[in-house]
PDB file of C-alpha atoms in Angstrom:
ATOM      1  CA  MET A 974     -13.643   7.224   1.426  1.00  0.00           C
ATOM      2  CA  VAL A 975     -16.230   9.824   0.589  1.00  0.00           C
ATOM      3  CA  LYS A 976     -19.811   8.519   0.690  1.00  0.00           C
ATOM      4  CA  GLY A 977     -20.951   7.730  -2.840  1.00  0.00           C
ATOM      5  CA  MET A 978     -17.424   7.291  -4.187  1.00  0.00           C
ATOM      6  CA  GLU A 979     -17.915   3.520  -4.346  1.00  0.00           C
ATOM      7  CA  THR A 980     -20.320   4.052  -7.270  1.00  0.00           C
ATOM      8  CA  LEU A 981     -17.388   5.270  -9.379  1.00  0.00           C
ATOM      9  CA  TYR A 982     -15.911   1.801  -9.271  1.00  0.00           C
ATOM     10  CA  SER A 983     -17.282  -1.173 -11.172  1.00  0.00           C
ATOM     11  CA  GLU A 984     -17.978  -4.552  -9.684  1.00  0.00           C
ATOM     12  CA  ILE A 985     -16.005  -6.192 -12.505  1.00  0.00           C
ATOM     13  CA  VAL A 986     -12.970  -4.621 -14.176  1.00  0.00           C
ATOM     14  CA  VAL A 987     -11.447  -6.105 -17.328  1.00  0.00           C
ATOM     15  CA  ALA A 988      -8.042  -4.629 -18.124  1.00  0.00           C
ATOM     16  CA  GLY A 989      -6.156  -5.372 -21.318  1.00  0.00           C
ATOM     17  CA  CYS A 990      -2.449  -4.826 -20.781  1.00  0.00           C
ATOM     18  CA  GLY A 991       0.199  -4.455 -23.438  1.00  0.00           C
ATOM     19  CA  ASN A 992       1.524  -2.288 -26.222  1.00  0.00           C
ATOM     20  CA  PRO A 993       0.343  -2.695 -29.827  1.00  0.00           C
ATOM     21  CA  LEU A 994       3.686  -1.309 -31.015  1.00  0.00           C
ATOM     22  CA  PHE A 995       5.473  -4.482 -29.927  1.00  0.00           C
ATOM     23  CA  ALA A 996       3.793  -7.238 -31.995  1.00  0.00           C
ATOM     24  CA  ASP A 997       2.052  -9.837 -29.753  1.00  0.00           C
ATOM     25  CA  ASP A 998       2.275  -7.475 -26.791  1.00  0.00           C
ATOM     26  CA  GLY A 999      -0.809  -5.827 -28.303  1.00  0.00           C
ATOM     27  CA  PHE A1000      -2.988  -8.843 -27.460  1.00  0.00           C
ATOM     28  CA  GLY A1001      -4.592  -7.341 -24.324  1.00  0.00           C
ATOM     29  CA  PRO A1002      -5.608  -4.065 -25.995  1.00  0.00           C
ATOM     30  CA  ALA A1003      -6.891  -5.991 -29.063  1.00  0.00           C
ATOM     31  CA  VAL A1004      -9.152  -8.125 -26.863  1.00  0.00           C
ATOM     32  CA  VAL A1005     -10.421  -4.994 -25.107  1.00  0.00           C
ATOM     33  CA  GLU A1006     -11.330  -3.421 -28.468  1.00  0.00           C
ATOM     34  CA  LYS A1007     -13.459  -6.469 -29.322  1.00  0.00           C
ATOM     35  CA  LEU A1008     -15.146  -6.362 -25.911  1.00  0.00           C
ATOM     36  CA  LYS A1009     -15.976  -2.679 -26.344  1.00  0.00           C
ATOM     37  CA  ASP A1010     -17.970  -3.588 -29.468  1.00  0.00           C
ATOM     38  CA  LEU A1011     -20.331  -5.634 -27.275  1.00  0.00           C
ATOM     39  CA  LYS A1012     -23.091  -4.521 -24.944  1.00  0.00           C
ATOM     40  CA  LEU A1013     -21.869  -5.485 -21.519  1.00  0.00           C
ATOM     41  CA  PRO A1014     -23.628  -5.228 -18.152  1.00  0.00           C
ATOM     42  CA  GLU A1015     -23.396  -1.876 -16.358  1.00  0.00           C
ATOM     43  CA  ASN A1016     -21.362  -3.431 -13.560  1.00  0.00           C
ATOM     44  CA  VAL A1017     -18.488  -4.164 -15.980  1.00  0.00           C
ATOM     45  CA  THR A1018     -15.746  -1.720 -16.940  1.00  0.00           C
ATOM     46  CA  VAL A1019     -13.451  -2.645 -19.812  1.00  0.00           C
ATOM     47  CA  VAL A1020     -10.250  -0.657 -20.151  1.00  0.00           C
ATOM     48  CA  ASP A1021      -7.229  -0.622 -22.383  1.00  0.00           C
ATOM     49  CA  ALA A1022      -4.652  -0.360 -19.636  1.00  0.00           C
ATOM     50  CA  GLY A1023      -1.914  -0.229 -22.229  1.00  0.00           C
ATOM     51  CA  LEU A1024       1.720  -0.278 -21.336  1.00  0.00           C
ATOM     52  CA  GLY A1025       1.140   1.378 -17.973  1.00  0.00           C
ATOM     53  CA  GLY A1026      -1.371  -1.285 -17.004  1.00  0.00           C
ATOM     54  CA  PRO A1027       0.115  -2.205 -13.661  1.00  0.00           C
ATOM     55  CA  HIS A1028       0.064   1.391 -12.463  1.00  0.00           C
ATOM     56  CA  PHE A1029      -3.260   2.262 -14.045  1.00  0.00           C
ATOM     57  CA  VAL A1030      -5.214  -0.838 -13.070  1.00  0.00           C
ATOM     58  CA  PHE A1031      -4.924  -0.226  -9.354  1.00  0.00           C
ATOM     59  CA  THR A1032      -6.602   3.182  -9.697  1.00  0.00           C
ATOM     60  CA  LEU A1033      -9.715   1.433 -11.044  1.00  0.00           C
ATOM     61  CA  LEU A1034     -10.237  -0.775  -8.026  1.00  0.00           C
ATOM     62  CA  ASN A1035     -12.045  -0.278  -4.762  1.00  0.00           C
ATOM     63  CA  PRO A1036     -12.235  -3.298  -2.463  1.00  0.00           C
ATOM     64  CA  GLU A1037     -15.620  -2.040  -1.202  1.00  0.00           C
ATOM     65  CA  SER A1038     -17.255  -2.305  -4.628  1.00  0.00           C
ATOM     66  CA  THR A1039     -14.871  -4.129  -6.981  1.00  0.00           C
ATOM     67  CA  LYS A1040     -15.371  -7.873  -6.758  1.00  0.00           C
ATOM     68  CA  THR A1041     -13.404  -9.137  -9.758  1.00  0.00           C
ATOM     69  CA  LEU A1042     -10.376  -7.980 -11.734  1.00  0.00           C
ATOM     70  CA  ILE A1043      -9.657  -9.728 -15.013  1.00  0.00           C
ATOM     71  CA  ILE A1044      -6.262  -8.982 -16.524  1.00  0.00           C
ATOM     72  CA  VAL A1045      -5.756  -9.862 -20.195  1.00  0.00           C
ATOM     73  CA  ASP A1046      -2.157 -10.077 -21.310  1.00  0.00           C
ATOM     74  CA  ILE A1047       0.434 -12.161 -23.071  1.00  0.00           C
ATOM     75  CA  ALA A1048       2.677 -14.457 -21.106  1.00  0.00           C
ATOM     76  CA  ASP A1049       5.273 -17.105 -21.628  1.00  0.00           C
ATOM     77  CA  PHE A1050       3.973 -20.177 -19.856  1.00  0.00           C
ATOM     78  CA  GLY A1051       5.555 -22.673 -22.233  1.00  0.00           C
ATOM     79  CA  GLY A1052       2.422 -23.275 -24.308  1.00  0.00           C
ATOM     80  CA  GLU A1053       1.827 -23.141 -28.037  1.00  0.00           C
ATOM     81  CA  PRO A1054       1.638 -19.622 -29.522  1.00  0.00           C
ATOM     82  CA  GLY A1055      -1.945 -18.411 -29.200  1.00  0.00           C
ATOM     83  CA  GLU A1056      -2.814 -20.869 -26.424  1.00  0.00           C
ATOM     84  CA  LEU A1057      -4.931 -19.316 -23.685  1.00  0.00           C
ATOM     85  CA  ARG A1058      -4.649 -20.117 -20.024  1.00  0.00           C
ATOM     86  CA  TRP A1059      -6.386 -18.762 -16.943  1.00  0.00           C
ATOM     87  CA  LEU A1060      -3.877 -18.054 -14.216  1.00  0.00           C
ATOM     88  CA  SER A1061      -4.470 -17.179 -10.599  1.00  0.00           C
ATOM     89  CA  VAL A1062      -2.237 -14.777  -8.729  1.00  0.00           C
ATOM     90  CA  ASP A1063      -0.720 -17.713  -6.892  1.00  0.00           C
ATOM     91  CA  GLU A1064       0.386 -19.205 -10.210  1.00  0.00           C
ATOM     92  CA  LEU A1065       2.427 -16.109 -11.072  1.00  0.00           C
ATOM     93  CA  PRO A1066       5.931 -16.747  -9.793  1.00  0.00           C
ATOM     94  CA  VAL A1067       7.424 -13.749  -7.997  1.00  0.00           C
ATOM     95  CA  GLY A1068       9.167 -11.541 -10.540  1.00  0.00           C
ATOM     96  CA  SER A1069       7.526 -13.232 -13.505  1.00  0.00           C
ATOM     97  CA  TYR A1070       4.970 -10.554 -14.217  1.00  0.00           C
ATOM     98  CA  ARG A1071       6.489  -7.145 -14.725  1.00  0.00           C
ATOM     99  CA  ASP A1072       5.435  -3.981 -16.466  1.00  0.00           C
ATOM    100  CA  ALA A1073       7.565  -2.086 -18.975  1.00  0.00           C
ATOM    101  CA  HIS A1074       9.313  -0.330 -16.114  1.00  0.00           C
ATOM    102  CA  SER A1075      10.245  -3.643 -14.474  1.00  0.00           C
ATOM    103  CA  TRP A1076       7.783  -3.149 -11.650  1.00  0.00           C
ATOM    104  CA  ASP A1077       6.723  -6.553 -10.380  1.00  0.00           C
ATOM    105  CA  LEU A1078       2.947  -6.818 -10.532  1.00  0.00           C
ATOM    106  CA  THR A1079       2.815 -10.045  -8.590  1.00  0.00           C
ATOM    107  CA  GLU A1080       3.388  -8.489  -5.172  1.00  0.00           C
ATOM    108  CA  PRO A1081       0.618  -5.833  -5.275  1.00  0.00           C
ATOM    109  CA  LEU A1082      -1.758  -8.419  -6.715  1.00  0.00           C
ATOM    110  CA  GLN A1083      -0.953 -10.654  -3.746  1.00  0.00           C
ATOM    111  CA  TYR A1084      -1.954  -7.796  -1.409  1.00  0.00           C
ATOM    112  CA  ILE A1085      -5.408  -7.353  -2.918  1.00  0.00           C
ATOM    113  CA  LYS A1086      -6.261 -10.944  -3.860  1.00  0.00           C
ATOM    114  CA  ASP A1087      -8.101 -11.601  -0.587  1.00  0.00           C
ATOM    115  CA  ASP A1088     -10.425  -8.631  -1.198  1.00  0.00           C
ATOM    116  CA  ILE A1089     -10.785  -8.787  -4.980  1.00  0.00           C
ATOM    117  CA  ARG A1090     -11.032 -11.943  -7.068  1.00  0.00           C
ATOM    118  CA  ILE A1091      -8.220 -11.722  -9.617  1.00  0.00           C
ATOM    119  CA  ARG A1092      -8.038 -13.736 -12.804  1.00  0.00           C
ATOM    120  CA  VAL A1093      -5.336 -13.415 -15.432  1.00  0.00           C
ATOM    121  CA  LEU A1094      -6.227 -14.556 -18.946  1.00  0.00           C
ATOM    122  CA  ALA A1095      -2.836 -15.174 -20.473  1.00  0.00           C
ATOM    123  CA  CYS A1096      -2.103 -15.832 -24.114  1.00  0.00           C
ATOM    124  CA  GLN A1097       1.101 -17.592 -25.043  1.00  0.00           C
ATOM    125  CA  LYS A1098       3.093 -15.107 -27.066  1.00  0.00           C
ATOM    126  CA  LYS A1099       4.920 -15.996 -30.241  1.00  0.00           C
ATOM    127  CA  TYR A1100       6.869 -12.819 -30.834  1.00  0.00           C
ATOM    128  CA  VAL A1101       7.353  -9.597 -28.898  1.00  0.00           C
ATOM    129  CA  SER A1102       9.508  -7.061 -30.715  1.00  0.00           C
ATOM    130  CA  SER A1103      10.353  -4.733 -27.809  1.00  0.00           C
ATOM    131  CA  PRO A1104      12.285  -2.490 -27.891  1.00  0.00           C
ATOM    132  CA  GLU A1105      11.868  -2.391 -31.689  1.00  0.00           C
ATOM    133  CA  MET A1106       8.452  -1.373 -32.943  1.00  0.00           C
ATOM    134  CA  VAL A1107       6.552  -3.927 -34.989  1.00  0.00           C
ATOM    135  CA  ILE A1108       2.872  -3.244 -35.460  1.00  0.00           C
ATOM    136  CA  GLY A1109       0.767  -6.348 -35.858  1.00  0.00           C
ATOM    137  CA  ILE A1110      -0.020  -9.416 -33.831  1.00  0.00           C
ATOM    138  CA  THR A1111       1.158 -12.790 -35.162  1.00  0.00           C
ATOM    139  CA  ASP A1112      -1.473 -14.987 -36.811  1.00  0.00           C
ATOM    140  CA  GLU A1113      -1.441 -17.493 -33.951  1.00  0.00           C
ATOM    141  CA  VAL A1114      -2.128 -14.860 -31.307  1.00  0.00           C
ATOM    142  CA  GLN A1115      -4.628 -13.054 -33.558  1.00  0.00           C
ATOM    143  CA  ARG A1116      -6.661 -16.268 -33.852  1.00  0.00           C
ATOM    144  CA  ALA A1117      -6.849 -16.451 -30.037  1.00  0.00           C
ATOM    145  CA  ILE A1118      -8.712 -13.132 -29.725  1.00  0.00           C
ATOM    146  CA  PRO A1119     -12.266 -14.489 -30.333  1.00  0.00           C
ATOM    147  CA  ASP A1120     -11.654 -17.313 -27.855  1.00  0.00           C
ATOM    148  CA  ALA A1121     -10.344 -14.808 -25.317  1.00  0.00           C
ATOM    149  CA  VAL A1122     -13.489 -12.703 -25.729  1.00  0.00           C
ATOM    150  CA  SER A1123     -15.619 -15.822 -25.267  1.00  0.00           C
ATOM    151  CA  GLU A1124     -13.681 -16.811 -22.133  1.00  0.00           C
ATOM    152  CA  ILE A1125     -14.128 -13.368 -20.617  1.00  0.00           C
ATOM    153  CA  LEU A1126     -17.851 -13.309 -21.391  1.00  0.00           C
ATOM    154  CA  LYS A1127     -18.228 -16.651 -19.625  1.00  0.00           C
ATOM    155  CA  GLU A1128     -16.229 -15.342 -16.687  1.00  0.00           C
ATOM    156  CA  ILE A1129     -18.451 -12.286 -16.277  1.00  0.00           C
ATOM    157  CA  GLY A1130     -21.635 -14.277 -16.848  1.00  0.00           C
ATOM    158  CA  VAL A1131     -22.667 -12.904 -20.235  1.00  0.00           C
ATOM    159  CA  ASN A1132     -24.092 -15.271 -22.826  1.00  0.00           C
ATOM    160  CA  TYR A1133     -24.879 -14.005 -26.292  1.00  0.00           C
ATOM    161  CA  GLY A1134     -26.245 -17.377 -27.274  1.00  0.00           C
ATOM    162  CA  THR A1135     -22.998 -18.402 -28.897  1.00  0.00           C
ATOM    163  CA  ALA A1136     -21.612 -20.378 -25.978  1.00  0.00           C
TER     164      ALA A1136
END
C-alpha cells in the first residue's frame, strides 16, 4: 500500500445494501439516506451500496484503517415484518446472504472478520417484488427505519440526546 493511502479509508463504514425498485429491498438505502441527514463523526463513512453492495463494499475497506463494517439490509430470519436484528458473520449460514448476482457474501465476510469487526443490521422483510419493480417499502419495514438509525448511532457511539 502506498503511504498515506490508509487515510482514504474510514475507521467505520456503514453500507446500506438493496434496491429501492424492489419494495422492502430498499430498506438499506432508505436507512442510509436518513443517516446522511445527520452530522456524523469524520471517521464514519455512510454509503448507499445499492444492489452491487457486496462488490462495492469491499472496495471501501482497508484492514489497516477500517475497524468496523456495518451492513444494513433486509433478511428473512423468521421474525415479524419490520423486526430488526443484529447478526454477526457467524450467524449467516453459508449461502444465505447473496447479492443480486447470486454471489455469496458470507464467505468473503468470513475472510475479513478477524481484521474488521462486522455487524449486519437486518430487518425482517415483508415483501420483495424482484424481479418485478415495485417502488415503496411496506409500512412495517418503513416504521423500522428510525429504530435502525438509532441502533446504528448507538453502534458507532453517537448520541444526539435522544437515546
